[in-house]
Amino acid sequence: MSASFIQSPAAEMMELLDELSAFSAPGDGVTRLLYTPEWKQAQQFLLNRVAESGLTAYSDSVGNVYGRLTGTGPDEKVVLTGSHIDTVVRGGKYDGAYGVAAAFTALRYLSSVYGSPLRTLEAVSFAEEEGSRFPLTFWGSGSVTGLYDGGEAENCKDAEGVTLQEAMESCSLSGEESAAPRNDIAAYVELHIEQGIVLERTGTQIGVVSAIAGQRRFAVSVKGTANHAGTTPMGLRRDALAAAAEMVLQLERSAAAAGDPLVATTGRLEAFPNTPNVIPGEVVFTLDIRHSKEDELEAFCAAAASAFEEIAKRRDVTVDITARLSASPAPMDSGLSAELEAICTRQGRTYRTMVSGAGHDAQLFAPRSRTAMIFVPSRAGISHSPEEYTPPEELAAGLDVLIALLYKLGYEEMNDNGFAPHNTKERWT
Amino acid sequence: MSASFIQSPAAEMMELLDELSAFSAPGDGVTRLLYTPEWKQAQQFLLNRVAESGLTAYSDSVGNVYGRLTGTGPDEKVVLTGSHIDTVVRGGKYDGAYGVAAAFTALRYLSSVYGSPLRTLEAVSFAEEEGSRFPLTFWGSGSVTGLYDGGEAENCKDAEGVTLQEAMESCSLSGEESAAPRNDIAAYVELHIEQGIVLERTGTQIGVVSAIAGQRRFAVSVKGTANHAGTTPMGLRRDALAAAAEMVLQLERSAAAAGDPLVATTGRLEAFPNTPNVIPGEVVFTLDIRHSKEDELEAFCAAAASAFEEIAKRRDVTVDITARLSASPAPMDSGLSAELEAICTRQGRTYRTMVSGAGHDAQLFAPRSRTAMIFVPSRAGISHSPEEYTPPEELAAGLDVLIALLYKLGYEEMNDNGFAPHNTKERWT
């Protein structure tokens, strides 16, 4: 049986989070890129810690690390919870790692208090989500959910030209292909910092995620005529930057008019030749547009493209809009969301239903398993930065909600949805 | 006496222009930076050519090359004509070199047809105007007009760390300081390509420059908050790029409202962190604003700054505007401009009075000598490019107008303005 708790689950989770943050490349914040020595040490540390804790520790062919608490019921399907272990360059200690630390802590705690569950629970530390080393994202959860169809290991290279396969081999992984997709996941639950400012601004403890927004990315190229800034009268210009500026403002205005949860951003813009005394002849910029509903996302993008073309025509410049990424919205399971709301109410916590504008491992599970996400506030909405911070009591609140949902899913008897009360112990609220 | 012409002055000028364009660093177009081997060869070639032509050839301590045709009259002051020999990197063969080739050709032609002038005429090939190698401009004409006050040779370094002094020494120049200012310049006349599209668009042969526009440059920094493009609702953003875009458009709109000759340009813009999925937290951009009237230029800049501050305040971002350059407008001599118009009328050429939005050596002479500038069309307004082009017949028209003005200034008897008819030969129209 598992080792007993000598401190509160929240304190144990904080300790684990601190320990994980020590596995980092030098520099500010936490930098733990896929298949680097610090990444390998972090996953090995988790494997050892999980094994000591009484959970069954194992890892798969891409290096996802699991802790399994085997159920005693007839259903062989698994309730999985976790997040990713990798970070961006100079990231914070909460993005991903919080969900990992909470998942392993929750299972150890449930096991120590309630013993074996009816349904098998697993905690997972996914190998990769951020896309910060190789030109691919969700290498961990994507491998589990069948996102990859082979060839990635051989073809993807990092900035130094190291292939994903070579990187895997350096971590004693087979390096051949992604893990085999799992068909035994009944539910996936992920706890994560919000990475936004909505919870903080509204003074809310818990975000119950209703959907992960779909996303479209586009590259826009505007071409006019580069000309002398002194000798070209205003009326004879084909200024690519002024045209791009009008498009950026048009995007902002129409996004504000569309209202939440639509967000639209130009994050990157470059002008050519980018010289003070030359009218820009070309500007390239990006669009990042997100919404939780596919049809509204699609309609917004189409309207933006039309507006851009109208601006280009009026200004006698050309515009080319190239799609770069298209991810469908991932609705969370409404039954699990309702359960999360009920748990918050029982626990006396403020909560709000919200769309996640950021992508998460959960979006890959949503089409195939019952999936839920829980958010806690991010101070000033900052993430992907050493400044990332959430106070311990807010992290603890998220852990409590996670434990309650896992109790519900793992220990209560099956109902029509495949889950229901298991009354051997006092119920976790 | 001078060697006689065996071809038309226009043909000789074209030949000289072609010969000068051969002195170039490798690559597209013409690259002839100050004090490089190709620059030295070009100036040496001119010195030799001038000496052969019967003009008195000499150069000064910064490497300006002159050809002098000494006058027989009592006035010791000089009528100077020319332009600069240096180019930008991968520039064209006309900017600067056309005015040089025309100046030397004009003097040789006047000398061969009319003999010695009443007033001394000099042609000049200024060492530098573009600022393409060292962080200073007008090193040639500025040295002659007292722009520099010492220390530049020692302190200015090119991108490779070579000081201006070392570069001068590599061309067998003293390298000590700039040339002594000349106080003997009665008039300066410069023939140049327009570097704009006004003459071409209006089908005009000759531009009579009324003034060289004054110029202000500013660096603008807008600071908001970098945040996640997915998780930050539109209403909670402090988007530095959207704010900058509004400023760029405001500048364009107010410049169009001000009307010619006001021009205002954002040529350079950079966003930070410049990543597709991050709302830009900072944007820096440049302003280049020009007008021929100091008070209107000043008022426009002040209004733009106010408008930017209003935009920043409304958007809850900060804006800092730093002045980087301030050059006063340089009005040309109205008497000489009137004479140019009369010459065009006599020669049956179309002309228009116009402001030069580009800077030229002439602007340094304007406050101290009677100064005139003549423009010929630039195809598509293109300059500072290997694509720079003006057809030979349009270059010839500019040469004819230059010769006529130099005849007027050099060969006609003094009038109240210090210049007048000299009736020894048939008048040059």
Short mmCIF file of N, CA and C in Angstrom, two decimals, chain B residues 114-194:
data_model
loop_
_atom_site.label_atom_id
_atom_site.label_comp_id
_atom_site.label_asym_id
_atom_site.label_seq_id
_atom_site.Cartn_x
_atom_site.Cartn_y
_atom_site.Cartn_z
N TYR B 114 32.95 79.69 -75.73
CA TYR B 114 32.95 81.13 -75.37
C TYR B 114 34.26 81.62 -74.78
N GLY B 115 35.20 80.73 -74.59
CA GLY B 115 36.48 81.14 -74.01
C GLY B 115 36.34 81.45 -72.52
N SER B 116 37.23 82.28 -72.04
CA SER B 116 37.24 82.59 -70.61
C SER B 116 36.00 83.37 -70.21
N PRO B 117 35.44 83.04 -69.05
CA PRO B 117 34.28 83.79 -68.57
C PRO B 117 34.72 85.08 -67.88
N LEU B 118 33.72 85.92 -67.63
CA LEU B 118 33.97 87.13 -66.86
C LEU B 118 34.21 86.75 -65.39
N ARG B 119 33.31 85.86 -64.93
CA ARG B 119 33.42 85.42 -63.53
C ARG B 119 33.93 83.97 -63.52
N THR B 120 34.76 83.65 -62.56
CA THR B 120 35.33 82.30 -62.47
C THR B 120 34.23 81.26 -62.26
N LEU B 121 34.29 80.20 -63.06
CA LEU B 121 33.38 79.07 -62.90
C LEU B 121 34.17 77.88 -62.38
N GLU B 122 33.59 77.16 -61.46
CA GLU B 122 34.22 75.91 -61.02
C GLU B 122 33.20 74.77 -61.05
N ALA B 123 33.66 73.63 -61.50
CA ALA B 123 32.87 72.40 -61.37
C ALA B 123 33.45 71.62 -60.20
N VAL B 124 32.57 70.92 -59.47
CA VAL B 124 33.05 70.18 -58.30
C VAL B 124 32.42 68.78 -58.25
N SER B 125 33.26 67.85 -57.83
CA SER B 125 32.79 66.51 -57.50
C SER B 125 32.99 66.33 -56.00
N PHE B 126 31.90 66.52 -55.23
CA PHE B 126 32.04 66.45 -53.78
C PHE B 126 32.32 65.01 -53.33
N ALA B 127 33.15 64.92 -52.31
CA ALA B 127 33.60 63.62 -51.83
C ALA B 127 32.46 62.74 -51.33
N GLU B 128 31.48 63.37 -50.66
CA GLU B 128 30.50 62.53 -49.96
C GLU B 128 29.25 63.32 -49.63
N GLU B 129 28.11 62.68 -49.81
CA GLU B 129 26.83 63.29 -49.42
C GLU B 129 25.92 62.29 -48.73
N GLU B 130 25.99 61.00 -49.11
CA GLU B 130 24.95 60.03 -48.76
C GLU B 130 24.95 59.53 -47.32
N GLY B 131 26.10 59.56 -46.66
CA GLY B 131 26.15 58.98 -45.31
C GLY B 131 26.10 57.46 -45.31
N SER B 132 26.59 56.86 -46.37
CA SER B 132 26.45 55.39 -46.49
C SER B 132 27.60 54.60 -45.87
N ARG B 133 28.74 55.25 -45.66
CA ARG B 133 29.83 54.50 -45.02
C ARG B 133 30.05 54.94 -43.57
N PHE B 134 30.16 56.23 -43.34
CA PHE B 134 30.38 56.74 -41.99
C PHE B 134 29.10 57.38 -41.47
N PRO B 135 28.96 57.47 -40.15
CA PRO B 135 27.74 58.08 -39.60
C PRO B 135 27.78 59.60 -39.69
N LEU B 136 27.99 60.11 -40.88
CA LEU B 136 27.85 61.54 -41.13
C LEU B 136 27.52 61.72 -42.61
N THR B 137 26.90 62.85 -42.92
CA THR B 137 26.52 63.13 -44.30
C THR B 137 27.15 64.45 -44.73
N PHE B 138 27.16 64.71 -46.02
CA PHE B 138 27.66 65.99 -46.56
C PHE B 138 29.11 66.26 -46.16
N TRP B 139 29.92 65.20 -46.10
CA TRP B 139 31.33 65.40 -45.71
C TRP B 139 32.04 66.27 -46.75
N GLY B 140 31.60 66.20 -48.00
CA GLY B 140 32.23 67.02 -49.04
C GLY B 140 31.76 68.46 -48.97
N SER B 141 30.49 68.71 -49.25
CA SER B 141 29.98 70.08 -49.27
C SER B 141 29.97 70.70 -47.88
N GLY B 142 29.81 69.87 -46.86
CA GLY B 142 29.82 70.37 -45.48
C GLY B 142 31.18 70.91 -45.10
N SER B 143 32.24 70.28 -45.60
CA SER B 143 33.59 70.77 -45.30
C SER B 143 33.79 72.14 -45.94
N VAL B 144 33.25 72.30 -47.15
CA VAL B 144 33.42 73.56 -47.89
C VAL B 144 32.61 74.69 -47.24
N THR B 145 31.49 74.34 -46.63
CA THR B 145 30.58 75.37 -46.11
C THR B 145 30.66 75.53 -44.59
N GLY B 146 31.65 74.88 -43.97
CA GLY B 146 31.83 75.08 -42.53
C GLY B 146 30.84 74.34 -41.65
N LEU B 147 30.28 73.24 -42.17
CA LEU B 147 29.32 72.46 -41.37
C LEU B 147 30.01 71.76 -40.20
N TYR B 148 31.24 71.36 -40.41
CA TYR B 148 31.93 70.56 -39.40
C TYR B 148 32.84 71.42 -38.55
N ASP B 149 32.91 71.08 -37.29
CA ASP B 149 33.73 71.91 -36.41
C ASP B 149 34.91 71.15 -35.82
N GLY B 150 35.31 70.08 -36.47
CA GLY B 150 36.52 69.38 -36.02
C GLY B 150 36.22 68.16 -35.19
N GLY B 151 37.13 67.21 -35.23
CA GLY B 151 36.96 66.01 -34.42
C GLY B 151 36.30 64.87 -35.16
N GLU B 152 35.60 65.18 -36.28
CA GLU B 152 34.88 64.11 -37.00
C GLU B 152 35.84 63.04 -37.52
N ALA B 153 36.97 63.48 -38.08
CA ALA B 153 37.89 62.54 -38.73
C ALA B 153 38.37 61.49 -37.73
N GLU B 154 38.59 61.95 -36.52
CA GLU B 154 39.12 61.07 -35.49
C GLU B 154 38.02 60.16 -34.91
N ASN B 155 36.82 60.70 -34.78
CA ASN B 155 35.78 60.02 -34.01
C ASN B 155 34.83 59.15 -34.82
N CYS B 156 34.61 59.51 -36.10
CA CYS B 156 33.65 58.74 -36.89
C CYS B 156 34.28 57.42 -37.33
N LYS B 157 33.51 56.35 -37.14
CA LYS B 157 34.00 55.04 -37.58
C LYS B 157 32.98 54.38 -38.48
N ASP B 158 33.46 53.63 -39.45
CA ASP B 158 32.54 52.87 -40.30
C ASP B 158 32.18 51.56 -39.60
N ALA B 159 31.39 50.73 -40.27
CA ALA B 159 30.90 49.49 -39.65
C ALA B 159 32.03 48.54 -39.28
N GLU B 160 33.18 48.70 -39.94
CA GLU B 160 34.33 47.83 -39.62
C GLU B 160 35.25 48.45 -38.57
N GLY B 161 34.88 49.62 -38.05
CA GLY B 161 35.69 50.26 -37.03
C GLY B 161 36.82 51.13 -37.58
N VAL B 162 36.85 51.31 -38.90
CA VAL B 162 37.87 52.19 -39.51
C VAL B 162 37.46 53.64 -39.27
N THR B 163 38.38 54.45 -38.74
CA THR B 163 38.03 55.85 -38.55
C THR B 163 38.07 56.58 -39.88
N LEU B 164 37.35 57.70 -39.92
CA LEU B 164 37.35 58.55 -41.11
C LEU B 164 38.77 58.99 -41.44
N GLN B 165 39.55 59.27 -40.41
CA GLN B 165 40.94 59.70 -40.61
C GLN B 165 41.77 58.61 -41.28
N GLU B 166 41.62 57.38 -40.78
CA GLU B 166 42.35 56.26 -41.39
C GLU B 166 41.92 56.07 -42.84
N ALA B 167 40.63 56.23 -43.09
CA ALA B 167 40.13 56.07 -44.45
C ALA B 167 40.71 57.15 -45.37
N MET B 168 40.79 58.38 -44.84
CA MET B 168 41.37 59.47 -45.64
C MET B 168 42.84 59.19 -45.95
N GLU B 169 43.54 58.72 -44.93
CA GLU B 169 44.97 58.42 -45.13
C GLU B 169 45.16 57.34 -46.19
N SER B 170 44.22 56.39 -46.25
CA SER B 170 44.33 55.33 -47.25
C SER B 170 44.15 55.89 -48.66
N CYS B 171 43.61 57.11 -48.76
CA CYS B 171 43.47 57.77 -50.08
C CYS B 171 44.50 58.88 -50.24
N SER B 172 45.56 58.82 -49.45
CA SER B 172 46.65 59.80 -49.50
C SER B 172 46.18 61.22 -49.19
N LEU B 173 45.13 61.33 -48.38
CA LEU B 173 44.69 62.65 -47.92
C LEU B 173 45.23 62.85 -46.52
N SER B 174 45.35 64.09 -46.11
CA SER B 174 46.02 64.35 -44.84
C SER B 174 45.30 63.66 -43.69
N GLY B 175 43.99 63.60 -43.79
CA GLY B 175 43.24 62.91 -42.73
C GLY B 175 43.15 63.71 -41.46
N GLU B 176 43.60 64.94 -41.50
CA GLU B 176 43.59 65.69 -40.24
C GLU B 176 42.22 66.26 -39.91
N GLU B 177 41.69 67.05 -40.77
CA GLU B 177 40.41 67.68 -40.49
C GLU B 177 39.70 67.90 -41.81
N SER B 178 38.53 68.52 -41.71
CA SER B 178 37.80 68.85 -42.92
C SER B 178 38.52 70.01 -43.62
N ALA B 179 38.13 70.23 -44.89
CA ALA B 179 38.72 71.33 -45.64
C ALA B 179 38.34 72.66 -44.98
N ALA B 180 39.13 73.66 -45.21
CA ALA B 180 38.80 74.99 -44.69
C ALA B 180 37.57 75.49 -45.43
N PRO B 181 36.62 76.10 -44.73
CA PRO B 181 35.43 76.62 -45.41
C PRO B 181 35.83 77.66 -46.46
N ARG B 182 35.11 77.66 -47.56
CA ARG B 182 35.37 78.62 -48.63
C ARG B 182 34.45 79.82 -48.48
N ASN B 183 35.03 80.99 -48.58
CA ASN B 183 34.21 82.20 -48.49
C ASN B 183 34.10 82.90 -49.84
N ASP B 184 34.51 82.19 -50.90
CA ASP B 184 34.56 82.84 -52.22
C ASP B 184 33.47 82.33 -53.16
N ILE B 185 32.43 81.71 -52.62
CA ILE B 185 31.39 81.15 -53.48
C ILE B 185 30.26 82.17 -53.63
N ALA B 186 30.12 82.71 -54.82
CA ALA B 186 29.04 83.68 -55.08
C ALA B 186 27.72 82.95 -55.34
N ALA B 187 27.83 81.83 -56.02
CA ALA B 187 26.61 81.09 -56.37
C ALA B 187 26.93 79.61 -56.48
N TYR B 188 25.94 78.79 -56.17
CA TYR B 188 26.09 77.35 -56.33
C TYR B 188 24.88 76.83 -57.11
N VAL B 189 25.15 76.05 -58.14
CA VAL B 189 24.09 75.50 -58.97
C VAL B 189 24.26 73.98 -59.02
N GLU B 190 23.19 73.26 -58.73
CA GLU B 190 23.28 71.79 -58.74
C GLU B 190 22.19 71.21 -59.63
N LEU B 191 22.63 70.32 -60.50
CA LEU B 191 21.73 69.58 -61.39
C LEU B 191 21.63 68.16 -60.84
N HIS B 192 20.41 67.64 -60.73
CA HIS B 192 20.25 66.34 -60.06
C HIS B 192 19.00 65.66 -60.61
N ILE B 193 18.98 64.34 -60.53
CA ILE B 193 17.73 63.64 -60.82
C ILE B 193 16.74 63.93 -59.69
N GLU B 194 15.45 63.91 -60.03
CA GLU B 194 14.44 64.27 -59.02
C GLU B 194 14.40 63.29 -57.85
#
